[in-house]
Each structure stands twice: as C-alpha cells, then as structure tokens.
PDB file of C-alpha atoms in Angstrom:
ATOM      1  CA  UNK A   1      -1.319 -14.555 -18.236  1.00 54.00           C
ATOM      2  CA  UNK A   2       2.024 -12.530 -18.908  1.00 63.00           C
ATOM      3  CA  UNK A   3       0.048  -9.518 -19.471  1.00 67.00           C
ATOM      4  CA  UNK A   4      -2.015  -9.755 -16.561  1.00 62.00           C
ATOM      5  CA  UNK A   5       0.907 -10.410 -14.170  1.00 62.00           C
ATOM      6  CA  UNK A   6       2.486  -7.288 -15.764  1.00 63.00           C
ATOM      7  CA  UNK A   7      -0.654  -5.122 -15.001  1.00 68.00           C
ATOM      8  CA  UNK A   8      -0.913  -6.513 -11.574  1.00 70.00           C
ATOM      9  CA  UNK A   9       2.637  -5.779 -10.378  1.00 74.00           C
ATOM     10  CA  UNK A  10       2.278  -2.060 -10.128  1.00 77.00           C
ATOM     11  CA  UNK A  11      -1.159  -2.528  -8.266  1.00 77.00           C
ATOM     12  CA  UNK A  12       0.352  -4.522  -5.805  1.00 77.00           C
ATOM     13  CA  UNK A  13       3.233  -1.967  -5.515  1.00 83.00           C
ATOM     14  CA  UNK A  14       0.872   1.050  -5.339  1.00 84.00           C
ATOM     15  CA  UNK A  15      -1.377  -1.189  -2.933  1.00 82.00           C
ATOM     16  CA  UNK A  16       1.678  -1.526  -0.479  1.00 85.00           C
ATOM     17  CA  UNK A  17       2.375   2.252  -0.458  1.00 83.00           C
ATOM     18  CA  UNK A  18      -1.228   3.137   0.702  1.00 84.00           C
ATOM     19  CA  UNK A  19      -1.015   0.339   3.373  1.00 84.00           C
ATOM     20  CA  UNK A  20       2.229   1.718   4.745  1.00 85.00           C
ATOM     21  CA  UNK A  21       0.523   5.214   4.748  1.00 85.00           C
ATOM     22  CA  UNK A  22      -2.796   4.228   6.075  1.00 87.00           C
ATOM     23  CA  UNK A  23      -0.623   2.289   8.809  1.00 88.00           C
ATOM     24  CA  UNK A  24       1.947   5.582   9.981  1.00 88.00           C
ATOM     25  CA  UNK A  25      -1.757   7.271   9.819  1.00 89.00           C
ATOM     26  CA  UNK A  26      -3.242   4.590  12.224  1.00 87.00           C
ATOM     27  CA  UNK A  27      -0.264   4.731  14.383  1.00 88.00           C
ATOM     28  CA  UNK A  28       0.127   8.618  14.557  1.00 88.00           C
ATOM     29  CA  UNK A  29      -3.654   8.514  15.638  1.00 88.00           C
ATOM     30  CA  UNK A  30      -3.044   6.105  18.425  1.00 88.00           C
ATOM     31  CA  UNK A  31       0.165   7.250  19.810  1.00 86.00           C
ATOM     32  CA  UNK A  32      -0.799  10.802  19.084  1.00 77.00           C
ATOM     33  CA  UNK A  33       2.437  11.561  17.466  1.00 64.00           C
TER      34      UNK A  33
END
C-alpha cells in the first residue's frame, strides 16, 4: 500500500500541472488573450 502511495503522488502532481496547463490554454482560446 505504501509503495502505491509513493508511486501515485508524483502522478497526481503531474496531473495537476497538466490540468493547469490545459486550463490556461482553454482560457486563452476562449478569451483570445
């Protein structure tokens, strides 16, 4: 269980980063910034 936790945490952080990047891209396309 602990090994899985250690493995999942970086993926969650990366997922958040990718989510932020795609979100900013979405905002750019919508508002044409």
